[in-house]
Short mmCIF file of C-alpha atoms in Angstrom, two decimals:
data_model
loop_
_atom_site.label_atom_id
_atom_site.label_comp_id
_atom_site.label_asym_id
_atom_site.label_seq_id
_atom_site.Cartn_x
_atom_site.Cartn_y
_atom_site.Cartn_z
CA UNK R 1 30.05 39.50 -51.93
CA UNK R 2 28.05 42.62 -52.56
CA UNK R 3 25.70 39.75 -52.70
CA UNK R 4 26.66 38.51 -49.01
CA UNK R 5 26.44 41.38 -46.91
CA UNK R 6 22.96 42.60 -48.42
CA UNK R 7 22.30 39.19 -47.07
CA UNK R 8 24.34 39.68 -43.81
CA UNK R 9 22.19 43.40 -43.73
CA UNK R 10 18.91 42.25 -44.40
CA UNK R 11 19.37 39.64 -41.68
CA UNK R 12 20.27 41.88 -39.73
CA UNK R 13 17.91 43.77 -39.84
CA UNK R 14 15.31 42.05 -39.59
CA UNK R 15 16.12 39.99 -36.58
CA UNK R 16 14.88 42.86 -33.61
CA UNK R 17 12.17 43.92 -36.15
CA UNK R 18 9.98 40.73 -35.77
CA UNK R 19 11.22 41.36 -32.03
CA UNK R 20 10.16 44.71 -32.05
CA UNK R 21 6.86 44.78 -34.21
CA UNK R 22 5.55 41.53 -31.30
CA UNK R 23 6.29 44.25 -29.13
CA UNK R 24 4.69 46.98 -30.03
CA UNK R 25 1.92 45.10 -31.17
CA UNK R 26 1.17 43.21 -27.88
CA UNK R 27 1.26 46.80 -26.81
CA UNK R 28 -0.63 48.12 -28.47
CA UNK R 29 -3.82 45.75 -27.87
CA UNK R 30 -3.01 45.85 -24.56
CA UNK R 31 -4.30 49.86 -24.63
CA UNK R 32 -7.68 49.21 -26.74
CA UNK R 33 -8.25 46.19 -23.83
CA UNK R 34 -8.00 48.69 -21.22
CA UNK R 35 -10.45 50.78 -23.16
CA UNK R 36 -12.72 48.05 -24.01
CA UNK R 37 -12.99 45.43 -22.25
CA UNK R 38 -15.16 46.98 -19.07
CA UNK R 39 -17.74 47.15 -21.29
CA UNK R 40 -17.26 43.16 -22.32
CA UNK R 41 -16.48 40.95 -19.29
CA UNK R 42 -18.32 39.74 -17.00
CA UNK R 43 -22.01 40.51 -19.13
CA UNK R 44 -22.12 37.35 -20.69
CA UNK R 45 -19.64 37.69 -23.18
CA UNK R 46 -16.80 33.99 -24.04
CA UNK R 47 -12.99 34.98 -23.77
CA UNK R 48 -13.37 33.75 -27.27
CA UNK R 49 -15.95 35.28 -28.20
CA UNK R 50 -13.58 38.88 -26.29
CA UNK R 51 -10.23 37.88 -28.19
CA UNK R 52 -12.06 37.84 -31.65
CA UNK R 53 -13.41 41.36 -31.31
CA UNK R 54 -10.15 42.95 -29.53
CA UNK R 55 -8.33 41.14 -32.24
CA UNK R 56 -10.49 42.71 -35.17
CA UNK R 57 -10.71 46.22 -33.62
CA UNK R 58 -6.69 45.72 -32.94
CA UNK R 59 -5.60 45.00 -36.52
CA UNK R 60 -6.07 48.96 -37.32
CA UNK R 61 -3.09 49.30 -34.88
CA UNK R 62 -0.90 47.66 -37.84
CA UNK R 63 -1.55 51.46 -39.61
CA UNK R 64 1.36 52.79 -36.72
CA UNK R 65 2.99 49.62 -35.39
CA UNK R 66 4.68 48.85 -38.65
CA UNK R 67 5.86 53.03 -39.09
CA UNK R 68 7.64 52.76 -35.57
CA UNK R 69 8.75 49.51 -35.56
CA UNK R 70 11.17 50.24 -39.37
CA UNK R 71 11.86 52.87 -37.24
CA UNK R 72 12.96 51.14 -33.94
CA UNK R 73 14.77 48.24 -36.25
CA UNK R 74 16.75 50.23 -38.02
CA UNK R 75 18.29 53.04 -35.17
CA UNK R 76 19.09 49.38 -33.46
CA UNK R 77 20.64 47.68 -36.24
CA UNK R 78 22.62 50.71 -37.43
CA UNK R 79 23.52 51.19 -34.08
CA UNK R 80 25.15 47.06 -33.95
CA UNK R 81 27.15 48.25 -36.92
CA UNK R 82 28.59 51.54 -35.35
CA UNK R 83 29.40 49.64 -32.07
CA UNK R 84 30.62 46.63 -33.84
CA UNK R 85 32.66 49.33 -36.07
CA UNK R 86 31.49 46.96 -38.82
CA UNK R 87 29.98 50.35 -40.28
CA UNK R 88 33.66 51.27 -40.36
CA UNK R 89 35.22 48.85 -42.26
CA UNK R 90 32.13 48.50 -44.53
CA UNK R 91 33.58 52.31 -45.61
CA UNK R 92 37.27 51.25 -45.70
CA UNK R 93 36.43 48.43 -47.85
CA UNK R 94 35.46 50.82 -50.50
CA UNK R 95 31.86 50.47 -49.80
CA UNK R 96 30.17 53.68 -48.86
CA UNK R 97 27.12 53.91 -46.25
CA UNK R 98 24.85 54.82 -49.30
CA UNK R 99 25.24 51.21 -50.57
CA UNK R 100 24.87 49.93 -46.94
CA UNK R 101 21.48 51.81 -46.68
CA UNK R 102 20.64 50.39 -50.35
CA UNK R 103 18.92 46.93 -49.38
CA UNK R 104 17.53 48.30 -45.99
CA UNK R 105 15.98 51.02 -48.23
CA UNK R 106 14.41 48.54 -50.51
CA UNK R 107 13.20 46.41 -47.85
CA UNK R 108 11.52 49.55 -46.51
CA UNK R 109 9.77 50.05 -49.46
CA UNK R 110 8.25 46.64 -49.87
CA UNK R 111 7.13 47.40 -46.79
CA UNK R 112 5.46 50.34 -47.50
CA UNK R 113 3.12 48.94 -50.21
CA UNK R 114 2.66 46.19 -48.35
CA UNK R 115 1.28 48.39 -45.49
CA UNK R 116 -0.55 49.70 -48.40
CA UNK R 117 -2.16 47.50 -49.83
CA UNK R 118 -2.85 45.86 -46.08
CA UNK R 119 -4.36 49.17 -45.38
CA UNK R 120 -6.30 49.03 -48.39
CA UNK R 121 -7.85 45.53 -48.71
CA UNK R 122 -7.47 43.85 -45.44
CA UNK R 123 -8.21 47.08 -42.37
CA UNK R 124 -11.68 48.27 -43.63
CA UNK R 125 -12.53 44.08 -43.99
CA UNK R 126 -12.11 43.84 -40.01
CA UNK R 127 -13.46 47.24 -39.67
CA UNK R 128 -16.57 46.26 -40.71
CA UNK R 129 -16.34 43.21 -38.57
CA UNK R 130 -16.04 44.71 -35.40
CA UNK R 131 -18.46 46.68 -36.37
CA UNK R 132 -21.24 43.81 -36.51
CA UNK R 133 -19.45 42.17 -33.50
CA UNK R 134 -20.51 45.47 -31.77
CA UNK R 135 -24.23 45.16 -33.58
CA UNK R 136 -24.84 41.94 -33.10
CA UNK R 137 -23.70 41.95 -29.59
CA UNK R 138 -26.57 44.90 -28.88
CA UNK R 139 -28.88 42.20 -30.47
CA UNK R 140 -28.11 39.34 -29.40
CA UNK R 141 -27.73 40.62 -25.68
CA UNK R 142 -29.73 43.46 -24.29
CA UNK R 143 -28.40 43.11 -21.39
CA UNK R 144 -25.08 44.36 -22.52
CA UNK R 145 -26.94 47.45 -23.11
CA UNK R 146 -27.07 47.97 -18.62
CA UNK R 147 -24.90 49.50 -16.33
CA UNK R 148 -24.75 48.27 -12.85
CA UNK R 149 -25.64 51.84 -10.82
CA UNK R 150 -26.74 54.06 -13.39
CA UNK R 151 -30.07 54.99 -14.58
CA UNK R 152 -30.52 53.51 -18.38
CA UNK R 153 -33.08 55.38 -20.21
CA UNK R 154 -31.85 52.72 -23.33
CA UNK R 155 -35.28 50.34 -22.72
CA UNK R 156 -37.84 53.00 -25.17
CA UNK R 157 -40.47 54.80 -23.15
CA UNK R 158 -38.70 53.47 -19.78
CA UNK R 159 -36.13 54.11 -17.30
CA UNK R 160 -34.12 51.69 -14.94
CA UNK R 161 -31.33 50.87 -12.71
CA UNK R 162 -30.28 48.42 -11.77
CA UNK R 163 -27.58 47.68 -8.43
CA UNK R 164 -25.85 44.45 -9.33
CA UNK R 165 -25.39 42.42 -12.42
CA UNK R 166 -24.02 38.77 -12.35
CA UNK R 167 -24.55 36.18 -13.38
CA UNK R 168 -22.81 33.56 -16.49
CA UNK R 169 -25.14 36.20 -19.42
CA UNK R 170 -25.34 38.51 -16.65
CA UNK R 171 -28.92 36.91 -16.06
CA UNK R 172 -29.17 37.90 -12.64
CA UNK R 173 -30.30 42.29 -11.50
CA UNK R 174 -30.17 42.68 -7.58
CA UNK R 175 -31.40 46.15 -6.52
CA UNK R 176 -33.55 46.47 -9.45
CA UNK R 177 -35.41 49.89 -10.15
CA UNK R 178 -38.28 50.47 -13.41
CA UNK R 179 -40.06 53.47 -13.35
CA UNK R 180 -42.56 53.87 -17.07
CA UNK R 181 -41.66 57.39 -18.69
CA UNK R 182 -45.30 59.02 -19.03
CA UNK R 183 -47.14 62.55 -19.65
CA UNK R 184 -49.28 64.67 -18.19
CA UNK R 185 -52.44 62.69 -19.01
CA UNK R 186 -50.90 59.00 -18.30
CA UNK R 187 -50.51 56.79 -15.16
CA UNK R 188 -47.08 57.47 -13.82
CA UNK R 189 -45.87 53.91 -12.70
CA UNK R 190 -42.26 52.96 -10.89
CA UNK R 191 -41.21 49.05 -10.26
CA UNK R 192 -39.04 48.65 -6.90
CA UNK R 193 -37.75 45.26 -6.91
CA UNK R 194 -34.82 43.15 -4.91
CA UNK R 195 -33.91 40.64 -7.16
CA UNK R 196 -34.54 39.67 -10.80
CA UNK R 197 -33.56 38.22 -13.74
CA UNK R 198 -33.17 38.15 -17.95
CA UNK R 199 -35.52 35.39 -19.10
CA UNK R 200 -33.89 34.83 -23.22
CA UNK R 201 -37.31 33.84 -24.65
CA UNK R 202 -38.32 32.62 -28.95
CA UNK R 203 -39.41 36.51 -29.50
CA UNK R 204 -36.12 38.60 -30.12
CA UNK R 205 -38.35 41.56 -29.38
CA UNK R 206 -38.88 41.43 -26.52
CA UNK R 207 -36.98 41.52 -22.54
CA UNK R 208 -38.52 39.40 -20.44
CA UNK R 209 -37.92 40.26 -17.04
CA UNK R 210 -38.46 38.33 -13.66
CA UNK R 211 -38.95 40.82 -10.05
CA UNK R 212 -38.70 39.22 -6.96
CA UNK R 213 -40.22 40.67 -3.97
CA UNK R 214 -41.11 44.29 -4.66
CA UNK R 215 -43.50 46.53 -4.93
CA UNK R 216 -45.49 48.30 -8.00
CA UNK R 217 -46.15 52.72 -7.47
CA UNK R 218 -48.89 53.58 -9.31
CA UNK R 219 -51.24 56.69 -10.16
CA UNK R 220 -54.32 56.00 -11.44
CA UNK R 221 -55.45 60.19 -11.23
CA UNK R 222 -53.69 60.99 -13.90
CA UNK R 223 -54.95 64.53 -15.74
CA UNK R 224 -57.89 64.66 -13.22
CA UNK R 225 -56.60 67.28 -11.04
CA UNK R 226 -54.88 68.50 -7.37
CA UNK R 227 -57.86 67.89 -4.79
CA UNK R 228 -58.58 64.37 -6.64
CA UNK R 229 -54.90 63.06 -6.02
CA UNK R 230 -55.02 64.50 -2.28
CA UNK R 231 -58.30 62.70 -1.89
CA UNK R 232 -56.61 59.16 -2.01
CA UNK R 233 -52.82 59.13 -2.53
CA UNK R 234 -50.58 56.75 -4.81
CA UNK R 235 -51.75 53.23 -5.15
CA UNK R 236 -48.80 50.12 -3.35
CA UNK R 237 -49.66 46.89 -4.34
CA UNK R 238 -46.54 44.07 -3.45
CA UNK R 239 -45.64 41.48 -5.36
CA UNK R 240 -44.06 37.70 -5.06
CA UNK R 241 -43.24 37.49 -8.43
CA UNK R 242 -43.30 39.53 -11.77
CA UNK R 243 -43.09 39.23 -15.17
CA UNK R 244 -42.50 42.15 -17.59
CA UNK R 245 -41.93 42.54 -20.31
CA UNK R 246 -40.13 45.19 -22.65
CA UNK R 247 -40.56 45.87 -26.20
CA UNK R 248 -37.03 46.41 -27.43
CA UNK R 249 -37.82 46.15 -31.24
CA UNK R 250 -36.85 49.46 -31.58
CA UNK R 251 -33.39 48.76 -29.92
CA UNK R 252 -32.82 45.89 -31.88
CA UNK R 253 -34.12 46.68 -35.90
CA UNK R 254 -31.58 49.97 -35.30
CA UNK R 255 -29.21 47.45 -34.35
CA UNK R 256 -30.23 45.55 -37.33
CA UNK R 257 -30.16 48.55 -39.67
CA UNK R 258 -26.73 49.52 -39.11
CA UNK R 259 -25.55 46.06 -39.33
CA UNK R 260 -26.78 46.40 -42.99
CA UNK R 261 -24.99 49.65 -43.42
CA UNK R 262 -22.86 49.24 -46.14
CA UNK R 263 -21.11 52.80 -47.30
CA UNK R 264 -19.60 53.08 -43.72
CA UNK R 265 -15.89 55.55 -45.13
CA UNK R 266 -14.23 53.03 -42.83
CA UNK R 267 -14.79 49.79 -44.94
CA UNK R 268 -13.59 51.10 -48.15
CA UNK R 269 -10.70 51.02 -49.94
CA UNK R 270 -8.85 53.65 -51.64
CA UNK R 271 -10.69 54.40 -54.63
CA UNK R 272 -14.32 53.68 -52.94
CA UNK R 273 -13.10 56.93 -50.76
CA UNK R 274 -12.89 58.63 -53.69
CA UNK R 275 -16.58 58.63 -54.51
CA UNK R 276 -17.83 58.77 -50.83
CA UNK R 277 -15.58 62.16 -51.08
CA UNK R 278 -17.00 63.84 -54.29
CA UNK R 279 -20.37 62.52 -53.20
CA UNK R 280 -19.71 64.48 -49.45
CA UNK R 281 -18.40 67.41 -51.68
CA UNK R 282 -21.66 67.62 -54.13
CA UNK R 283 -23.94 67.39 -50.88
CA UNK R 284 -22.33 69.69 -48.96
CA UNK R 285 -22.25 72.33 -51.77
CA UNK R 286 -25.83 71.90 -51.22
CA UNK R 287 -26.05 72.39 -48.05
CA UNK R 288 -23.94 75.24 -47.93
CA UNK R 289 -26.40 77.32 -50.62
CA UNK R 290 -29.59 75.98 -48.50
CA UNK R 291 -28.19 77.83 -45.43
CA UNK R 292 -27.84 80.59 -47.32
CA UNK R 293 -31.32 80.68 -48.54
CA UNK R 294 -33.02 79.27 -45.05
CA UNK R 295 -31.20 82.76 -43.20
CA UNK R 296 -31.66 85.48 -45.78
CA UNK R 297 -35.64 84.48 -45.87
CA UNK R 298 -36.23 84.78 -42.08
CA UNK R 299 -34.02 87.63 -41.76
CA UNK R 300 -36.40 89.00 -44.87
CA UNK R 301 -39.96 87.91 -42.94
CA UNK R 302 -38.19 89.21 -39.69
CA UNK R 303 -37.09 92.59 -41.15
CA UNK R 304 -40.62 93.06 -43.33
CA UNK R 305 -42.89 92.12 -39.85
CA UNK R 306 -41.18 95.07 -38.30
CA UNK R 307 -41.21 97.56 -41.18
CA UNK R 308 -45.40 96.06 -42.00
CA UNK R 309 -45.62 96.77 -38.15
CA UNK R 310 -44.28 100.53 -38.71
CA UNK R 311 -45.71 101.11 -41.63
CA UNK R 312 -49.44 100.44 -40.15
CA UNK R 313 -48.45 102.63 -37.89
CA UNK R 314 -47.27 105.32 -39.38
CA UNK R 315 -48.87 108.68 -40.86
CA UNK R 316 -47.90 109.65 -44.39
CA UNK R 317 -46.47 113.58 -43.24
CA UNK R 318 -44.65 112.85 -40.46
CA UNK R 319 -41.94 110.05 -39.74
CA UNK R 320 -43.13 107.24 -36.77
CA UNK R 321 -42.10 106.92 -33.55
CA UNK R 322 -41.83 104.33 -31.51
CA UNK R 323 -43.52 106.25 -28.73
CA UNK R 324 -46.29 107.03 -30.39
CA UNK R 325 -47.61 104.30 -30.16
CA UNK R 326 -50.06 102.67 -27.87
CA UNK R 327 -48.37 100.67 -25.00
CA UNK R 328 -50.75 97.82 -25.94
CA UNK R 329 -49.47 97.95 -29.31
CA UNK R 330 -45.83 98.72 -28.96
CA UNK R 331 -45.47 95.40 -26.43
CA UNK R 332 -47.09 93.47 -28.75
CA UNK R 333 -44.78 94.47 -31.87
CA UNK R 334 -42.09 94.28 -29.20
CA UNK R 335 -42.38 90.71 -27.97
CA UNK R 336 -43.32 89.13 -31.28
CA UNK R 337 -40.56 90.74 -33.03
CA UNK R 338 -38.22 89.59 -29.88
CA UNK R 339 -39.26 86.38 -30.74
CA UNK R 340 -38.62 86.45 -34.63
CA UNK R 341 -34.94 87.67 -33.72
CA UNK R 342 -34.87 84.74 -31.03
CA UNK R 343 -36.44 82.40 -33.98
CA UNK R 344 -34.07 83.91 -36.45
CA UNK R 345 -31.18 82.93 -33.58
CA UNK R 346 -31.83 79.75 -33.11
CA UNK R 347 -31.92 79.10 -37.09
CA UNK R 348 -28.79 80.13 -37.43
CA UNK R 349 -27.00 78.34 -34.55
CA UNK R 350 -28.58 74.89 -35.85
CA UNK R 351 -27.10 75.78 -39.63
CA UNK R 352 -24.19 76.77 -37.59
CA UNK R 353 -23.97 73.42 -35.59
CA UNK R 354 -24.91 71.30 -38.95
CA UNK R 355 -22.52 73.28 -40.98
CA UNK R 356 -19.48 72.16 -37.77
CA UNK R 357 -20.63 68.84 -38.53
CA UNK R 358 -20.25 67.96 -41.91
CA UNK R 359 -17.15 69.87 -41.96
CA UNK R 360 -15.42 67.55 -39.50
CA UNK R 361 -17.50 64.49 -41.33
CA UNK R 362 -15.40 65.46 -44.55
CA UNK R 363 -12.65 65.89 -43.02
CA UNK R 364 -12.76 62.89 -41.56
CA UNK R 365 -13.30 60.65 -44.96
CA UNK R 366 -10.29 62.77 -46.36
CA UNK R 367 -8.16 62.38 -43.66
CA UNK R 368 -8.47 58.10 -43.24
CA UNK R 369 -7.82 57.76 -47.07
CA UNK R 370 -5.18 59.93 -46.94
CA UNK R 371 -3.55 57.79 -44.37
CA UNK R 372 -4.20 54.99 -46.69
CA UNK R 373 -1.14 56.08 -48.72
CA UNK R 374 0.62 58.90 -46.29
CA UNK R 375 1.77 56.18 -43.49
CA UNK R 376 3.08 53.96 -45.65
CA UNK R 377 5.56 57.48 -47.33
CA UNK R 378 6.01 57.75 -43.38
CA UNK R 379 7.78 53.86 -43.62
CA UNK R 380 10.62 54.89 -45.39
CA UNK R 381 10.55 58.59 -43.81
CA UNK R 382 11.43 56.71 -40.41
CA UNK R 383 13.51 54.47 -42.19
CA UNK R 384 16.06 57.03 -43.28
CA UNK R 385 15.55 59.19 -39.99
CA UNK R 386 16.46 55.09 -38.14
CA UNK R 387 19.23 54.72 -40.17
CA UNK R 388 20.99 57.93 -40.30
CA UNK R 389 20.73 57.78 -36.37
CA UNK R 390 22.17 54.58 -36.08
CA UNK R 391 25.01 55.36 -37.83
CA UNK R 392 25.71 58.21 -35.81
CA UNK R 393 25.33 57.48 -32.51
CA UNK R 394 26.48 54.06 -33.07
CA UNK R 395 25.00 52.56 -29.89
CA UNK R 396 22.65 49.27 -30.52
CA UNK R 397 20.09 47.25 -27.68
CA UNK R 398 17.22 48.68 -26.81
CA UNK R 399 18.78 51.67 -23.81
CA UNK R 400 19.09 55.16 -26.01
CA UNK R 401 18.31 53.38 -29.45
CA UNK R 402 14.82 53.34 -27.73
CA UNK R 403 14.56 55.94 -26.46
CA UNK R 404 15.11 58.68 -29.16
CA UNK R 405 12.66 56.17 -31.76
CA UNK R 406 9.72 57.06 -28.86
CA UNK R 407 10.33 60.61 -28.47
CA UNK R 408 10.66 60.92 -33.24
CA UNK R 409 7.64 58.84 -32.56
CA UNK R 410 5.71 60.33 -30.05
CA UNK R 411 6.39 63.75 -31.80
CA UNK R 412 4.64 62.38 -34.60
CA UNK R 413 1.96 60.83 -33.28
CA UNK R 414 0.68 64.88 -31.42
CA UNK R 415 1.10 66.13 -34.61
CA UNK R 416 -1.12 63.86 -36.32
CA UNK R 417 -3.65 64.91 -33.66
CA UNK R 418 -2.67 67.86 -33.70
CA UNK R 419 -3.47 68.77 -37.23
CA UNK R 420 -6.75 66.57 -37.43
CA UNK R 421 -8.72 68.84 -34.48
CA UNK R 422 -7.29 71.60 -36.56
CA UNK R 423 -8.79 70.22 -39.93
CA UNK R 424 -11.80 69.00 -38.29
CA UNK R 425 -13.08 72.79 -37.26
CA UNK R 426 -12.48 73.72 -41.20
CA UNK R 427 -9.36 75.52 -40.26
CA UNK R 428 -7.12 73.47 -41.99
CA UNK R 429 -7.27 71.17 -45.77
CA UNK R 430 -7.80 68.18 -44.79
CA UNK R 431 -5.19 66.90 -47.17
CA UNK R 432 -2.85 68.96 -45.99
CA UNK R 433 -3.57 67.63 -42.52
CA UNK R 434 -3.23 64.32 -43.66
CA UNK R 435 0.21 64.38 -45.22
CA UNK R 436 1.46 67.97 -42.89
CA UNK R 437 3.90 65.46 -40.11
CA UNK R 438 5.50 63.96 -43.50
CA UNK R 439 6.07 66.88 -44.91
CA UNK R 440 7.99 68.28 -41.69
CA UNK R 441 9.41 64.93 -41.28
CA UNK R 442 10.97 64.29 -44.11
CA UNK R 443 13.68 68.15 -44.27
CA UNK R 444 14.86 65.99 -40.95
CA UNK R 445 15.28 62.71 -42.17
CA UNK R 446 16.82 64.20 -45.47
CA UNK R 447 19.07 66.32 -42.69
CA UNK R 448 20.03 63.51 -40.97
CA UNK R 449 20.81 61.17 -43.73
CA UNK R 450 23.44 63.79 -45.26
CA UNK R 451 24.71 64.30 -41.54
CA UNK R 452 25.68 60.05 -41.74
CA UNK R 453 26.44 60.04 -45.02
CA UNK R 454 29.38 62.99 -44.30
CA UNK R 455 30.21 61.39 -40.76
CA UNK R 456 28.38 64.24 -38.75
CA UNK R 457 29.72 63.57 -34.62
CA UNK R 458 25.87 65.07 -33.80
CA UNK R 459 25.98 63.12 -30.52
CA UNK R 460 29.74 64.22 -29.76
CA UNK R 461 29.39 65.73 -25.90
CA UNK R 462 32.85 66.71 -26.25
CA UNK R 463 31.91 69.01 -29.58
CA UNK R 464 28.75 71.03 -27.82
CA UNK R 465 31.66 71.33 -24.34
CA UNK R 466 33.92 73.21 -26.99
CA UNK R 467 30.39 74.91 -28.46
CA UNK R 468 29.19 75.98 -25.05
CA UNK R 469 32.66 76.83 -24.09
CA UNK R 470 32.43 80.67 -24.20
CA UNK R 471 29.19 80.99 -22.25
CA UNK R 472 30.29 78.36 -19.61
CA UNK R 473 33.33 80.05 -18.92
CA UNK R 474 31.05 83.11 -17.77
CA UNK R 475 29.55 80.94 -15.49
CA UNK R 476 32.51 79.34 -13.53
CA UNK R 477 34.27 81.10 -11.22
CA UNK R 478 38.17 79.84 -11.73
CA UNK R 479 40.46 78.88 -8.35
CA UNK R 480 43.84 79.41 -7.82
CA UNK R 481 45.93 76.64 -6.98
CA UNK R 482 46.64 76.34 -2.60
CA UNK R 483 50.66 77.17 -3.20
CA UNK R 484 49.10 80.74 -4.71
CA UNK R 485 46.72 81.33 -2.43
#
């Protein structure tokens, strides 16, 4: 009898579970599309490539989708049990609520274990595929790095702007402006053209650009003085077709180099992250020690310089006063001391920024590692909250249960983001930051389970009306019946 009941409860749970999971996964994917799609559409990528990249990027959202799905499905399942009086029938038959929750608690625990295995083994691989695909795009389609209407300095040594980029592979351009960066002693050159196009060549280290109907403006008198410039202005050369080759080996090789990176913490399993955390701790300890030595040595050099200059002018019998030093020497002393202090201030500021960056990176690694486990525990906590709320409100469907679940998830998500930012600033341990939302929600889940087991009328409006009646009575004016007026 109980086995049949268990199968019925599990079947009722998985009915809304698969529907909710697919809907939420689609919503999260749409959010990624909203953020990422503008970078790739109309720039030479096929729809299949875009879908593949979005799928690789979207797999990581399962770690958030699954806990929310369990929360929603458990609220809806137990709400339907209560709405159809099936919970009352089970209790009348001597089956407690804990016994009803037991099979789904086992299911939630199983899903939590699957989420851990998925986050530990599958998600890192898909993260690597997504990043590698982005690097491949940067390598094989340099035109993707250009945004219409904006000045771009990604071409080494050049500043370019294209008013319009179009074509099946984003090869056609209009409104071309190319400026070669040059120092004071190099010739300045700017190219303006009405149209142009990217031409593929065998050597991927170069970008070939054909320009049509334009001008080359060039200054051939760099470093020759203002008088020479006035005698002959800049040269302007009109052209019908101009072919330019840009050396993008630096850009391509940088992409290839990053593509070979395998120690990115997002590509690692929980065990591999332990080694990364240990190595990062050691590196940070050495860095902090070097900071103290460097700043202290610079401080001592400033003090020594000032002390040396003062003692050099001091008389053996009386203490030196700054007013006793000659004006030119005084200015030199003050100027050099000021420069040394500014150097010390700049060094301290640079070290502080580097220190903050190291703390942020360490916190990111630790939080990412701990969330592989913490999100799995969140599945169980959300089940306790969802099943308890469903049995209390006794309302199924997509109405009130969905609203309550979304509010709970938003609170959880906001806590995650807020605490994460605090940890990045070094004001909280990253280990605590990864687990604090769970530690806050766990007592709430236990309390909700207790209320459900004791048949609490937590959402009974009449109960709250009676409780607040003495307060509302103070603000309500009683009216006499007409016959007594």
